[in-house]
PDB file of C-alpha atoms in Angstrom:
ATOM      1  CA  MET A   1      31.089 -23.834   0.115  1.00  0.00           C
ATOM      2  CA  SER A   2      29.291 -20.607   0.949  1.00  0.00           C
ATOM      3  CA  GLN A   3      26.020 -19.562  -0.655  1.00  0.00           C
ATOM      4  CA  THR A   4      24.262 -16.241  -0.375  1.00  0.00           C
ATOM      5  CA  LEU A   5      20.534 -16.691   0.077  1.00  0.00           C
ATOM      6  CA  ALA A   6      19.549 -13.056  -0.229  1.00  0.00           C
ATOM      7  CA  ALA A   7      21.392  -9.797  -0.556  1.00  0.00           C
ATOM      8  CA  VAL A   8      20.056  -6.551   0.838  1.00  0.00           C
ATOM      9  CA  THR A   9      21.161  -3.478  -1.038  1.00  0.00           C
ATOM     10  CA  GLY A  10      20.288   0.160  -0.619  1.00  0.00           C
ATOM     11  CA  SER A  11      18.692   1.798   2.392  1.00  0.00           C
ATOM     12  CA  ILE A  12      16.662  -0.392   4.702  1.00  0.00           C
ATOM     13  CA  SER A  13      15.285   2.653   6.549  1.00  0.00           C
ATOM     14  CA  SER A  14      12.044   2.470   4.568  1.00  0.00           C
ATOM     15  CA  VAL A  15      11.394  -0.960   6.066  1.00  0.00           C
ATOM     16  CA  GLY A  16      12.067   0.511   9.494  1.00  0.00           C
ATOM     17  CA  TYR A  17       9.581   3.292   8.912  1.00  0.00           C
ATOM     18  CA  GLY A  18       6.993   0.792   7.729  1.00  0.00           C
ATOM     19  CA  LEU A  19       7.403  -1.136  10.954  1.00  0.00           C
ATOM     20  CA  ALA A  20       7.364   2.086  12.989  1.00  0.00           C
ATOM     21  CA  ALA A  21       4.067   3.133  11.391  1.00  0.00           C
ATOM     22  CA  ILE A  22       2.274   0.048  12.713  1.00  0.00           C
ATOM     23  CA  GLY A  23       2.165   1.337  16.302  1.00  0.00           C
ATOM     24  CA  PRO A  24       0.609   4.737  15.595  1.00  0.00           C
ATOM     25  CA  GLY A  25      -1.810   3.121  13.149  1.00  0.00           C
ATOM     26  CA  VAL A  26      -3.067   0.747  15.809  1.00  0.00           C
ATOM     27  CA  GLY A  27      -3.154   3.599  18.340  1.00  0.00           C
ATOM     28  CA  VAL A  28      -5.295   5.794  16.110  1.00  0.00           C
ATOM     29  CA  GLY A  29      -7.696   2.910  15.523  1.00  0.00           C
ATOM     30  CA  ILE A  30      -8.046   2.293  19.251  1.00  0.00           C
ATOM     31  CA  ILE A  31      -8.539   6.006  19.984  1.00  0.00           C
ATOM     32  CA  PHE A  32     -11.331   6.514  17.477  1.00  0.00           C
ATOM     33  CA  GLY A  33     -12.956   3.143  18.163  1.00  0.00           C
ATOM     34  CA  ASN A  34     -13.191   3.818  21.878  1.00  0.00           C
ATOM     35  CA  GLY A  35     -14.202   7.422  21.223  1.00  0.00           C
ATOM     36  CA  THR A  36     -17.103   6.239  19.088  1.00  0.00           C
ATOM     37  CA  GLN A  37     -18.220   3.884  21.848  1.00  0.00           C
ATOM     38  CA  ALA A  38     -17.974   6.682  24.395  1.00  0.00           C
ATOM     39  CA  LEU A  39     -20.044   9.002  22.203  1.00  0.00           C
ATOM     40  CA  ALA A  40     -22.689   6.308  21.823  1.00  0.00           C
ATOM     41  CA  ARG A  41     -22.883   5.847  25.598  1.00  0.00           C
ATOM     42  CA  GLN A  42     -22.780   9.519  26.587  1.00  0.00           C
ATOM     43  CA  PRO A  43     -23.731  11.853  23.746  1.00  0.00           C
ATOM     44  CA  GLU A  44     -23.939  14.812  26.140  1.00  0.00           C
ATOM     45  CA  ALA A  45     -20.148  14.626  26.700  1.00  0.00           C
ATOM     46  CA  ALA A  46     -19.371  14.913  22.982  1.00  0.00           C
ATOM     47  CA  GLY A  47     -17.208  18.036  23.312  1.00  0.00           C
ATOM     48  CA  LEU A  48     -14.928  16.567  25.982  1.00  0.00           C
ATOM     49  CA  ILE A  49     -14.670  13.206  24.239  1.00  0.00           C
ATOM     50  CA  ARG A  50     -13.859  14.826  20.891  1.00  0.00           C
ATOM     51  CA  ALA A  51     -11.182  17.031  22.475  1.00  0.00           C
ATOM     52  CA  ASN A  52      -9.535  14.008  24.072  1.00  0.00           C
ATOM     53  CA  GLN A  53      -9.697  12.130  20.770  1.00  0.00           C
ATOM     54  CA  ILE A  54      -7.930  14.939  18.939  1.00  0.00           C
ATOM     55  CA  LEU A  55      -5.239  15.144  21.618  1.00  0.00           C
ATOM     56  CA  GLY A  56      -4.629  11.381  21.482  1.00  0.00           C
ATOM     57  CA  PHE A  57      -4.555  11.467  17.685  1.00  0.00           C
ATOM     58  CA  ALA A  58      -1.950  14.237  17.759  1.00  0.00           C
ATOM     59  CA  PHE A  59       0.290  12.227  20.090  1.00  0.00           C
ATOM     60  CA  CYS A  60       0.015   9.121  17.898  1.00  0.00           C
ATOM     61  CA  GLU A  61       0.814  11.077  14.750  1.00  0.00           C
ATOM     62  CA  ALA A  62       3.805  12.669  16.494  1.00  0.00           C
ATOM     63  CA  LEU A  63       5.175   9.155  17.001  1.00  0.00           C
ATOM     64  CA  ALA A  64       4.684   8.437  13.304  1.00  0.00           C
ATOM     65  CA  LEU A  65       6.534  11.625  12.353  1.00  0.00           C
ATOM     66  CA  ILE A  66       9.404  10.746  14.678  1.00  0.00           C
ATOM     67  CA  GLY A  67       9.585   7.352  12.998  1.00  0.00           C
ATOM     68  CA  LEU A  68       9.719   9.080   9.619  1.00  0.00           C
ATOM     69  CA  VAL A  69      12.517  11.488  10.612  1.00  0.00           C
ATOM     70  CA  MET A  70      14.821   9.122  12.519  1.00  0.00           C
ATOM     71  CA  PRO A  71      16.150   7.231   9.470  1.00  0.00           C
ATOM     72  CA  PHE A  72      17.302  10.559   8.027  1.00  0.00           C
ATOM     73  CA  VAL A  73      18.941  11.563  11.292  1.00  0.00           C
ATOM     74  CA  TYR A  74      20.911   8.331  11.680  1.00  0.00           C
ATOM     75  CA  SER A  75      21.903   7.801   8.051  1.00  0.00           C
TER      76      SER A  75
END
């Protein structure tokens, strides 16, 4: 006697993107949290710290965009 507990229908790629968005979300939080601490410790280095924050943010968001595009590529 076989019973089906749950059936998955449709595209599960949205679940994959949701899981893929966790990493960049955590990364952005770490970048800006540590950047705020660095600005509090050395306000005279604000320009360099801000530039590094923006660069790190761009890399994290690139990972999120890759996670968004990959389900369309492999479907």
